[in-house]
């Protein structure tokens, strides 16, 4: 699940950066913390996978902190359509955290000059602001049940610095945090008996005269929100005060019913070396890889500079020293993965395998045993070297390093036991918490054997292999539990929980490079196998008394099934026909009715399948219109006109029954 932090041009940069850093420190690996723009809020289906929306301190609408128009830079400032989606999200059961922002709560809607459409959305752009603030006003969210309106104000950019106030935290008796910056105040004076309206004061600002609220919690519709006028997101120079600040922010997140990791690591996670190994029954594979990279000796570390990364490759006899050096240097590394310039690889030649303490989250020897057993079940020939380790992103390792990509002999599997900056579809982030499989598979195929237009089916083929692997004995089994894992077109894996909810448990990302009559295909996959709540995983689908699947057995089941499917797929020159019936049995969408908002006016269409030539989503309008081919071409026999859709250019929220145009 995602924590989305608003990052439009009207978001205060210090507040935004502080929010991203502090929330990641408290919430990773349970949640992926990423930024979101106003355009994404208004046009993309973000709400279904959002556990918390965060608004940092907002600047006035006229200009950004750099003096530029807020309609430039990173897109538009917070717009009425985006505000409408925020209102719908919170009232519908979502959670909102507002930081460093003045707030006024009124017991009825404030009169505005907004358009009728915006008023119906429950959003108002105010002509007045909470006391103690100046600058342009921002937005109001209204509770349809209590009729309370929560009016947010923009930060006062006329001040040289925000007022420094001392905050007394009520939940922690006697705890005082000095030096917190404050923008505006929390004004509850217009609400009689706020406690009876579900308003809870979280802390007070100590003033000479009286204590005023610094933060409050409120129920809004089926959702909830926490508002802070102080900058809980911004670090303090005093260590004691900063620990108290993080503790108060942690309490706020728990009050919003997020599940936080039990402890915060003393130092943020940083990448350890990749471990390059080969199956014990495949002699000379690692040596062949080193030779392909031009490495004749590892008596000294070999440095390989590529387009995205610099790699330092070490002999496995130096593994303990390399890991110790990296752990010692970890605290000096910055937060940006791009700054982790040198990626270290330990190569285990001679079919040696690393000790378990070098890869504690994944038993390499056990994986090879499971892989050998699974491949024997499917009567497959020997293959598959592999790499393992903690890396910035399995996908980036392969597809962003052109020399490595073109030189490594396929098939090669790269597994991240703890991924720190994984990439999903579009701008999505995929983290690898404990219990999650995250890996990339490098394939290479001549275009004479697999025509380029057929490569779109690789993501469908791999999704099918994962869905089938989940039904394997020792994973979930082929009974009703295994049937709960389904494919969401085009590249997601969902679980139908015992209470009927549909929860994302995995995703697939395929990148392709062409050259010299061949295609290098990198298939990236993340699958939650043993992850603990709030992350949904395969293990949670099983009865409490059932044995848990293992990462090693699950990955072996995926690789064996995909190897068999891939061989048949290439033999058929990319024909998906042998897999189509099974794919449609395993996906979520047969005969699903959705609203296609890419048309004016929007139309209801029914999903009937995917096209066999280009893998587009095929839909049929509920009533037979005299048009077709929108978003990817259409046509049909018998007087039927299909509407075929492709993921590029469209945003699919099939769980909510909507298909939107990307903007």
XYZ file of C-alpha atoms in Angstrom:
663
model
C 0.000 0.000 0.000
C 1.123 3.538 -0.742
C 1.560 6.663 1.357
C 1.076 9.532 -1.096
C 2.626 12.919 -0.302
C 1.320 15.841 -2.347
C 4.236 17.361 -4.293
C 2.691 19.986 -6.559
C 4.475 23.303 -7.161
C 2.449 24.859 -4.318
C 3.894 22.401 -1.783
C 6.518 24.049 0.435
C 9.861 22.388 -0.480
C 11.188 22.152 3.127
C 7.869 20.726 4.301
C 7.666 18.292 1.377
C 11.232 17.044 1.824
C 10.768 16.704 5.567
C 7.523 14.790 5.106
C 9.050 12.322 2.653
C 12.114 11.743 4.843
C 10.287 11.439 8.185
C 7.494 9.237 6.869
C 9.941 6.894 5.168
C 11.901 6.605 8.407
C 8.737 5.625 10.296
C 6.805 3.578 7.733
C 9.211 1.678 5.452
C 9.025 -1.275 4.817
C 5.326 -1.549 5.722
C 4.361 1.151 3.231
C 5.830 2.740 0.110
C 6.111 6.520 0.565
C 6.010 8.427 -2.720
C 5.066 11.827 -4.077
C 1.935 12.608 -6.102
C 0.968 15.625 -8.218
C -2.310 17.456 -8.595
C -2.678 16.010 -12.079
C -2.311 12.467 -10.757
C -4.809 13.114 -7.977
C -7.421 14.287 -10.463
C -6.817 11.805 -13.304
C -5.316 8.582 -11.942
C -6.943 5.806 -9.890
C -4.819 6.311 -6.775
C -7.380 5.973 -3.977
C -7.741 2.172 -4.053
C -4.084 1.590 -3.141
C -3.584 4.641 -0.893
C -3.347 4.053 2.866
C -2.726 7.720 3.655
C -2.704 11.006 1.743
C -0.362 13.652 3.146
C -0.580 17.386 2.481
C 2.591 19.286 3.438
C 2.489 23.010 4.039
C 0.924 24.714 1.013
C 2.087 27.955 -0.594
C -0.269 30.667 -1.908
C -1.722 30.008 -5.351
C -0.008 32.911 -7.124
C 3.638 31.892 -7.012
C 5.943 29.171 -5.783
C 8.845 29.685 -3.403
C 11.056 30.412 -6.412
C 8.678 33.085 -7.691
C 7.562 31.012 -10.697
C 3.956 30.533 -11.704
C 2.417 27.520 -10.017
C 1.075 26.428 -13.381
C 4.629 25.642 -14.515
C 7.348 23.510 -12.941
C 5.838 20.121 -11.999
C 2.359 20.749 -13.367
C -0.573 22.696 -11.963
C -1.099 23.593 -8.332
C -3.875 21.923 -6.361
C -6.923 22.156 -8.618
C -10.671 21.815 -7.887
C -10.783 18.393 -9.622
C -7.889 17.202 -7.431
C -9.575 18.655 -4.352
C -12.767 16.834 -5.290
C -10.886 13.540 -5.371
C -9.372 14.310 -1.950
C -12.864 14.984 -0.569
C -14.227 11.751 -2.055
C -11.247 9.774 -0.771
C -11.537 10.977 2.828
C -15.333 10.798 3.062
C -15.237 7.361 1.455
C -12.999 5.921 4.189
C -9.525 7.293 3.417
C -7.019 8.851 5.784
C -5.557 12.357 5.541
C -2.578 13.946 7.305
C -2.041 17.712 7.028
C 1.267 19.188 8.226
C 2.377 22.746 8.958
C -0.972 24.264 7.945
C -3.430 26.545 9.697
C -6.952 25.169 10.111
C -10.348 26.569 10.979
C -13.276 24.290 11.716
C -16.779 25.670 11.173
C -20.093 24.071 11.987
C -21.529 24.929 8.591
C -20.251 25.489 5.063
C -18.657 28.861 4.415
C -20.245 30.902 1.602
C -18.073 31.057 -1.486
C -18.181 32.237 -5.058
C -17.179 28.854 -6.443
C -18.866 27.280 -9.415
C -21.869 25.090 -8.728
C -19.913 22.026 -9.837
C -17.210 22.670 -7.241
C -19.765 23.230 -4.480
C -21.407 19.932 -5.292
C -17.978 18.320 -4.968
C -17.867 19.370 -1.311
C -14.798 21.532 -1.891
C -14.581 25.266 -1.371
C -11.757 27.689 -2.108
C -12.063 30.140 0.748
C -12.224 33.907 0.668
C -11.198 33.913 4.324
C -8.523 32.046 6.235
C -7.840 30.825 9.764
C -6.679 33.444 12.202
C -2.974 33.892 12.489
C -2.363 33.187 8.790
C -2.037 35.290 5.685
C -1.565 34.709 1.998
C -4.028 33.097 -0.380
C -6.434 30.529 1.091
C -6.409 26.923 -0.066
C -9.279 24.416 0.315
C -12.022 23.123 2.566
C -13.108 19.549 3.169
C -16.618 19.033 4.489
C -18.002 16.232 6.624
C -21.411 15.314 5.129
C -22.571 13.809 8.448
C -21.675 16.477 11.016
C -21.664 19.343 8.458
C -18.332 20.481 9.842
C -16.045 22.168 7.346
C -12.257 21.945 7.687
C -10.652 24.977 6.042
C -6.947 24.881 5.244
C -4.851 27.999 4.789
C -1.741 28.654 2.754
C 1.556 29.336 4.495
C 2.509 32.938 5.116
C 5.342 33.586 2.679
C 5.723 37.187 3.942
C 7.350 35.972 7.146
C 11.095 35.568 7.156
C 10.610 32.353 9.140
C 7.701 30.581 10.774
C 7.062 31.333 14.420
C 9.029 29.133 16.783
C 6.747 27.738 19.477
C 7.039 25.255 22.309
C 4.608 22.372 22.065
C 3.284 20.378 25.005
C 2.122 16.950 23.922
C -0.984 15.817 25.780
C -0.717 12.040 25.057
C 2.796 12.075 26.570
C 2.372 13.728 29.962
C 5.076 16.248 30.647
C 6.680 15.924 27.209
C 7.663 19.283 25.761
C 9.132 19.701 22.293
C 11.085 22.933 21.815
C 11.771 24.658 18.530
C 8.972 23.332 16.330
C 8.041 25.710 13.524
C 4.396 26.718 13.257
C 2.223 28.138 10.440
C -1.080 29.538 11.664
C -3.195 27.851 14.301
C -5.868 25.242 14.825
C -9.067 27.256 15.370
C -11.955 25.283 16.891
C -13.683 28.312 18.419
C -16.619 28.224 15.986
C -17.636 24.708 17.058
C -19.671 24.227 20.239
C -18.541 21.230 22.278
C -16.035 19.977 19.688
C -15.546 16.708 21.603
C -19.153 15.737 20.870
C -18.488 16.277 17.142
C -15.608 13.804 17.132
C -12.862 16.445 17.334
C -9.897 15.449 19.486
C -7.065 17.809 20.354
C -3.723 16.045 19.958
C -1.364 18.663 21.414
C -1.205 22.285 22.506
C 1.062 25.208 21.683
C 2.364 26.837 24.855
C 1.872 30.603 24.795
C 2.295 33.225 27.447
C -1.458 33.683 27.856
C -3.124 30.375 27.055
C -2.542 27.035 25.387
C -4.027 26.721 21.897
C -4.394 23.519 19.873
C -1.386 22.546 17.776
C -3.051 19.516 16.248
C -6.389 17.758 16.117
C -7.922 14.509 14.880
C -11.355 14.274 13.270
C -13.650 11.693 11.729
C -14.860 12.865 8.305
C -17.526 10.668 6.756
C -16.164 7.120 6.889
C -12.593 8.391 6.942
C -10.379 10.293 9.345
C -7.871 13.141 9.292
C -5.151 14.631 11.482
C -4.278 18.311 11.168
C -1.112 19.948 12.517
C -0.283 23.641 12.426
C 3.242 22.799 13.599
C 5.822 21.256 11.294
C 6.108 17.750 12.733
C 7.745 16.694 9.477
C 10.773 18.971 9.782
C 13.796 17.673 11.749
C 15.092 19.529 14.812
C 18.727 20.158 15.696
C 18.339 18.978 19.281
C 18.437 15.166 19.352
C 16.082 14.855 22.344
C 13.487 17.152 20.775
C 13.827 15.427 17.418
C 13.189 12.018 18.965
C 10.102 13.467 20.663
C 8.986 14.962 17.327
C 9.224 11.585 15.610
C 7.441 9.935 18.539
C 4.557 12.404 18.208
C 4.399 11.867 14.442
C 4.406 8.113 15.058
C 1.507 8.506 17.539
C -0.395 10.491 14.915
C 0.060 7.765 12.314
C -1.086 5.139 14.809
C -4.108 7.323 15.626
C -4.901 7.170 11.904
C -4.764 3.356 12.244
C -1.639 2.736 10.210
C 0.435 -0.298 11.122
C 3.966 0.853 11.798
C 7.108 -1.273 11.993
C 7.884 -2.251 15.559
C 11.154 -0.356 15.608
C 13.023 2.266 13.629
C 16.489 1.147 12.467
C 19.349 3.189 13.873
C 20.556 3.711 10.326
C 18.444 3.598 7.147
C 18.884 0.480 4.971
C 21.589 0.658 2.351
C 22.574 -1.813 -0.380
C 24.911 -4.708 0.367
C 26.691 -6.638 -2.401
C 24.995 -8.640 -5.087
C 25.839 -12.337 -4.818
C 26.390 -14.060 -8.170
C 25.939 -17.825 -8.068
C 24.904 -20.718 -10.282
C 23.004 -23.920 -9.659
C 25.368 -26.664 -8.434
C 24.459 -28.866 -11.395
C 25.457 -26.141 -13.899
C 29.259 -26.179 -14.024
C 31.138 -23.120 -15.255
C 28.160 -20.727 -15.490
C 29.640 -17.995 -13.271
C 32.966 -18.307 -15.048
C 31.177 -17.847 -18.395
C 29.504 -14.664 -17.082
C 32.815 -13.236 -15.891
C 34.430 -14.081 -19.213
C 31.627 -12.360 -21.120
C 32.320 -9.232 -19.064
C 36.027 -9.405 -19.919
C 37.130 -10.491 -16.434
C 40.070 -12.916 -16.407
C 41.078 -12.625 -12.750
C 39.574 -11.416 -9.468
C 42.801 -11.299 -7.490
C 41.940 -7.594 -7.312
C 38.415 -6.103 -7.533
C 37.384 -5.534 -11.144
C 35.637 -2.217 -11.885
C 33.018 -2.124 -14.623
C 31.617 1.284 -15.581
C 28.214 1.174 -17.222
C 25.659 3.738 -18.348
C 23.747 3.849 -15.023
C 26.029 2.252 -12.449
C 29.621 1.420 -11.671
C 30.135 -2.179 -10.575
C 32.996 -3.539 -8.480
C 33.243 -7.296 -8.805
C 34.996 -9.271 -6.072
C 36.097 -12.866 -5.542
C 33.942 -14.801 -3.089
C 36.974 -15.278 -0.832
C 36.752 -11.517 -0.115
C 32.997 -11.562 0.684
C 33.278 -11.056 4.451
C 35.625 -8.078 4.056
C 33.493 -6.448 1.341
C 30.311 -6.717 3.404
C 32.006 -5.396 6.540
C 33.370 -2.400 4.630
C 29.965 -1.613 3.138
C 28.205 -1.823 6.495
C 30.745 0.564 7.972
C 30.227 3.012 5.097
C 26.410 2.769 5.085
C 25.812 5.634 7.508
C 27.641 8.048 5.204
C 25.423 7.236 2.207
C 22.717 9.735 1.276
C 18.997 9.029 0.955
C 18.971 9.241 -2.845
C 19.628 5.818 -4.455
C 21.234 7.633 -7.398
C 24.062 8.602 -5.051
C 24.917 4.959 -4.320
C 27.324 5.040 -7.221
C 29.311 1.823 -6.762
C 27.402 -1.483 -6.830
C 29.422 -4.393 -5.455
C 29.108 -7.938 -6.782
C 30.621 -11.024 -5.121
C 31.105 -13.820 -7.664
C 30.973 -17.402 -6.372
C 33.038 -19.388 -8.857
C 33.597 -23.126 -8.815
C 29.920 -23.702 -7.976
C 30.519 -22.506 -4.418
C 27.506 -21.110 -2.533
C 27.572 -18.354 0.089
C 26.966 -19.101 3.773
C 23.449 -18.393 4.988
C 24.509 -15.389 7.087
C 25.432 -13.490 3.910
C 21.883 -13.872 2.538
C 19.762 -14.389 5.677
C 16.412 -13.636 4.031
C 16.785 -16.135 1.217
C 18.347 -19.586 1.450
C 20.200 -19.937 -1.854
C 21.033 -23.624 -1.438
C 17.424 -24.411 -0.577
C 16.222 -22.487 -3.619
C 18.409 -24.553 -5.930
C 17.077 -27.751 -4.352
C 13.492 -26.550 -4.854
C 14.264 -25.440 -8.415
C 15.788 -28.806 -9.290
C 12.714 -30.616 -7.949
C 10.253 -28.287 -9.750
C 12.113 -28.562 -13.044
C 12.209 -32.339 -12.818
C 8.434 -32.328 -12.354
C 8.119 -30.423 -15.645
C 10.861 -32.443 -17.430
C 12.940 -29.341 -18.167
C 16.615 -29.254 -19.257
C 19.230 -27.681 -17.007
C 19.605 -23.866 -17.175
C 19.274 -20.664 -15.162
C 22.258 -19.022 -13.572
C 21.192 -16.369 -11.099
C 22.301 -13.365 -9.067
C 21.120 -12.497 -5.559
C 21.438 -9.614 -3.159
C 20.185 -6.318 -1.790
C 20.099 -3.764 -4.615
C 18.496 -0.462 -5.500
C 16.190 -2.104 -8.062
C 16.395 -5.415 -9.869
C 14.873 -3.753 -12.944
C 17.327 -0.857 -12.952
C 20.315 -3.184 -12.508
C 19.584 -4.865 -15.832
C 17.703 -2.500 -18.128
C 19.532 0.729 -17.215
C 23.034 -0.664 -17.731
C 23.426 -1.212 -21.448
C 26.797 -2.999 -21.365
C 25.643 -5.375 -18.669
C 22.340 -5.926 -20.447
C 23.910 -6.765 -23.794
C 26.803 -8.836 -22.429
C 25.279 -11.050 -19.741
C 24.339 -14.492 -21.062
C 20.613 -15.165 -20.630
C 18.597 -16.413 -18.932
C 19.792 -14.662 -15.765
C 17.729 -14.048 -12.648
C 18.414 -11.123 -10.316
C 16.749 -11.398 -6.910
C 16.515 -8.539 -4.392
C 16.058 -9.809 -0.867
C 15.406 -6.251 0.372
C 14.625 -3.771 -2.391
C 14.937 -0.103 -1.509
C 13.775 1.760 -4.624
C 11.901 -0.633 -6.870
C 9.978 0.590 -9.894
C 6.410 -0.256 -10.794
C 4.305 0.710 -13.794
C 4.321 4.427 -14.577
C 5.651 6.383 -11.577
C 4.726 3.744 -9.017
C 7.198 2.552 -6.405
C 7.494 -1.076 -5.302
C 9.358 -1.754 -2.059
C 10.486 -5.173 -0.898
C 9.675 -5.646 2.782
C 10.590 -8.906 4.509
C 8.595 -11.769 3.030
C 8.335 -10.301 -0.479
C 9.881 -11.780 -3.605
C 11.290 -9.141 -5.934
C 13.279 -10.244 -8.937
C 14.079 -9.579 -12.581
C 14.676 -12.108 -15.337
C 16.855 -11.334 -18.357
C 15.762 -13.031 -21.599
C 17.221 -12.652 -25.093
C 15.491 -13.796 -28.251
C 16.061 -13.277 -32.009
C 13.331 -11.183 -33.633
C 13.183 -13.833 -36.341
C 11.891 -16.230 -33.673
C 9.709 -13.749 -31.776
C 8.330 -10.811 -33.819
C 8.430 -7.494 -31.969
C 4.598 -6.972 -31.912
C 4.250 -10.193 -29.914
C 6.482 -9.066 -27.048
C 3.466 -7.351 -25.439
C 2.254 -10.835 -24.489
C 5.330 -11.526 -22.327
C 3.761 -9.681 -19.372
C 0.595 -11.774 -19.736
C 2.604 -14.971 -19.973
C 4.612 -14.200 -16.852
C 1.501 -13.177 -14.898
C -0.048 -16.497 -15.860
C 3.078 -18.373 -14.713
C 2.911 -16.642 -11.321
C -0.809 -17.348 -10.940
C -0.223 -21.011 -11.775
C 2.749 -21.214 -9.402
C 0.547 -19.998 -6.558
C -1.610 -23.083 -7.144
C 1.392 -25.397 -6.790
C 1.649 -27.859 -3.889
C 3.702 -26.287 -1.137
C 2.698 -22.749 -2.150
C -1.100 -22.374 -1.845
C -2.177 -25.593 -3.515
C -4.729 -26.182 -6.229
C -7.808 -26.030 -3.993
C -9.916 -22.960 -3.252
C -6.981 -21.193 -1.604
C -4.900 -21.243 -4.786
C -7.910 -20.085 -6.781
C -7.912 -16.835 -4.816
C -4.916 -15.518 -6.799
C -6.050 -13.753 -9.967
C -4.608 -11.570 -12.732
C -5.623 -7.922 -13.098
C -4.990 -6.825 -16.665
C -2.436 -5.946 -17.816
C 0.268 -6.694 -15.247
C -0.967 -6.955 -11.642
C -1.672 -9.900 -9.374
C -4.537 -9.720 -6.906
C -5.749 -11.918 -4.077
C -9.399 -12.392 -3.214
C -9.302 -12.405 0.590
C -11.540 -14.688 2.674
C -13.927 -11.759 3.248
C -14.194 -11.123 -0.501
C -11.924 -8.070 -0.817
C -9.587 -7.745 -3.777
C -6.068 -6.835 -2.668
C -2.962 -6.340 -4.767
C -0.211 -8.836 -3.928
C 2.127 -8.406 -6.878
C 3.008 -6.679 -10.103
C 4.997 -7.222 -13.286
C 7.045 -4.753 -15.339
C 8.553 -5.647 -18.723
C 11.167 -3.534 -20.486
C 12.610 -4.354 -23.901
C 15.712 -3.203 -25.797
C 16.244 -3.940 -29.487
C 19.470 -4.276 -31.425
C 21.314 -6.483 -33.927
C 18.189 -8.407 -34.818
C 17.414 -9.432 -31.253
C 15.389 -8.301 -28.260
C 16.711 -8.113 -24.698
C 13.681 -8.510 -22.431
C 13.826 -7.761 -18.701
C 10.828 -9.113 -16.788
C 10.559 -7.614 -13.305
C 8.212 -9.084 -10.714
C 7.279 -8.377 -7.107
C 5.125 -10.865 -5.169
C 4.133 -10.672 -1.509
C 4.586 -14.204 -0.155
C 5.101 -13.959 3.615
C 4.662 -10.224 4.220
C 2.880 -9.272 7.436
C -0.164 -6.939 7.596
C -0.938 -4.288 6.510
C 0.610 -5.781 3.354
C -1.550 -8.537 1.861
C 0.397 -11.690 1.059
C -0.085 -15.304 -0.017
C 0.443 -16.627 3.514
C -2.557 -14.646 4.780
C -4.849 -16.551 2.413
C -4.110 -19.850 4.149
C -5.868 -21.200 7.244
C -3.929 -20.620 10.449
C -3.165 -24.323 10.762
C -1.754 -24.688 7.229
C 2.022 -24.670 6.603
C 3.372 -21.401 5.211
C 4.844 -21.181 1.717
C 8.536 -20.339 1.480
C 10.204 -17.742 -0.709
C 12.488 -20.396 -2.144
C 9.728 -22.832 -3.122
C 7.498 -20.070 -4.506
C 10.253 -18.663 -6.726
C 11.201 -22.146 -7.941
C 7.559 -22.834 -8.837
C 7.347 -19.578 -10.811
C 10.584 -20.139 -12.714
C 9.823 -23.750 -13.661
C 6.361 -22.898 -14.982
C 7.534 -19.856 -16.877
C 10.412 -21.783 -18.475
C 7.970 -24.331 -19.902
C 5.544 -21.624 -21.097
C 8.332 -19.507 -22.582
C 9.666 -22.395 -24.661
C 6.190 -23.043 -26.110
C 5.611 -19.304 -26.661
C 8.834 -18.905 -28.677
C 8.191 -22.097 -30.663
C 4.860 -20.588 -31.687
C 6.515 -17.285 -32.745
C 4.689 -15.393 -30.016
C 1.246 -16.886 -30.429
C -0.740 -16.522 -27.223
C -3.444 -18.886 -28.458
C -2.225 -21.917 -26.441
C -2.513 -19.842 -23.234
C -5.555 -17.666 -23.923
C -8.239 -19.868 -22.381
C -6.280 -20.445 -19.182
C -5.389 -16.740 -18.967
C -9.047 -15.719 -19.161
C -9.862 -18.273 -16.467
C -7.268 -16.707 -14.184
C -8.047 -13.015 -14.674
C -10.630 -10.905 -12.858
C -12.436 -9.245 -15.720
C -14.526 -11.638 -17.810
C -17.852 -9.963 -18.560
C -16.963 -7.054 -16.234
C -18.928 -3.856 -16.823
C -16.805 -0.682 -16.716
C -17.289 2.996 -17.511
C -15.086 4.273 -20.311
C -14.416 7.938 -19.520
C -12.136 8.337 -22.555
C -15.319 8.993 -24.569
C -17.612 12.013 -24.424
C -20.040 11.337 -22.937
C -18.646 8.391 -20.945
C -19.966 4.988 -22.035
C -20.544 1.720 -20.272
C -18.687 -1.142 -21.939
C -18.333 -4.816 -21.150
C -14.911 -6.517 -21.123
C -14.896 -9.511 -23.455
C -11.199 -10.454 -23.632
C -7.882 -9.366 -25.112
C -7.083 -9.156 -28.793
C -4.966 -12.066 -30.122
C -2.820 -9.873 -32.370
C -1.719 -6.924 -30.203
C -2.906 -7.823 -26.698
C -5.299 -4.896 -26.334
C -8.189 -4.929 -23.894
C -11.308 -5.724 -25.941
C -14.582 -4.196 -24.817
C -18.087 -4.122 -26.239
C -20.445 -1.174 -25.692
C -23.608 -2.098 -23.802
C -25.716 -0.490 -26.513
C -24.581 -0.855 -30.077
C -23.189 2.536 -31.181
C -22.098 3.396 -34.678
C -18.491 3.862 -33.766
C -15.527 1.743 -32.792
C -11.796 1.653 -32.600
C -11.372 4.247 -29.863
C -8.089 4.029 -27.966
C -6.505 1.355 -30.079
C -8.684 0.327 -32.957
C -11.779 -1.792 -33.131
C -13.996 -3.841 -35.286
C -15.970 -6.997 -35.205
C -18.147 -9.292 -37.167
C -21.881 -9.710 -37.083
C -22.546 -5.986 -36.790
C -20.639 -5.700 -33.465
C -18.169 -2.848 -33.017
C -15.521 -3.422 -30.371
C -13.571 -0.745 -28.533
C -9.995 -1.944 -28.019
C -7.836 -0.229 -25.403
C -4.126 -0.219 -24.665
C -2.489 0.630 -21.326
C -0.369 3.416 -22.852
C -2.477 6.545 -22.743
C -5.121 5.040 -20.485
C -5.341 4.716 -16.720
C -7.147 1.568 -15.613
C -9.081 1.438 -12.362
C -10.853 -1.794 -13.161
C -11.530 -2.454 -9.477
C -13.646 0.710 -9.368
C -15.041 0.087 -12.828
C -13.397 3.105 -14.507
C -11.034 3.576 -17.441
C -9.600 7.101 -17.666
C -7.306 8.976 -20.026
C -3.824 9.638 -18.675
C -2.890 13.298 -18.533
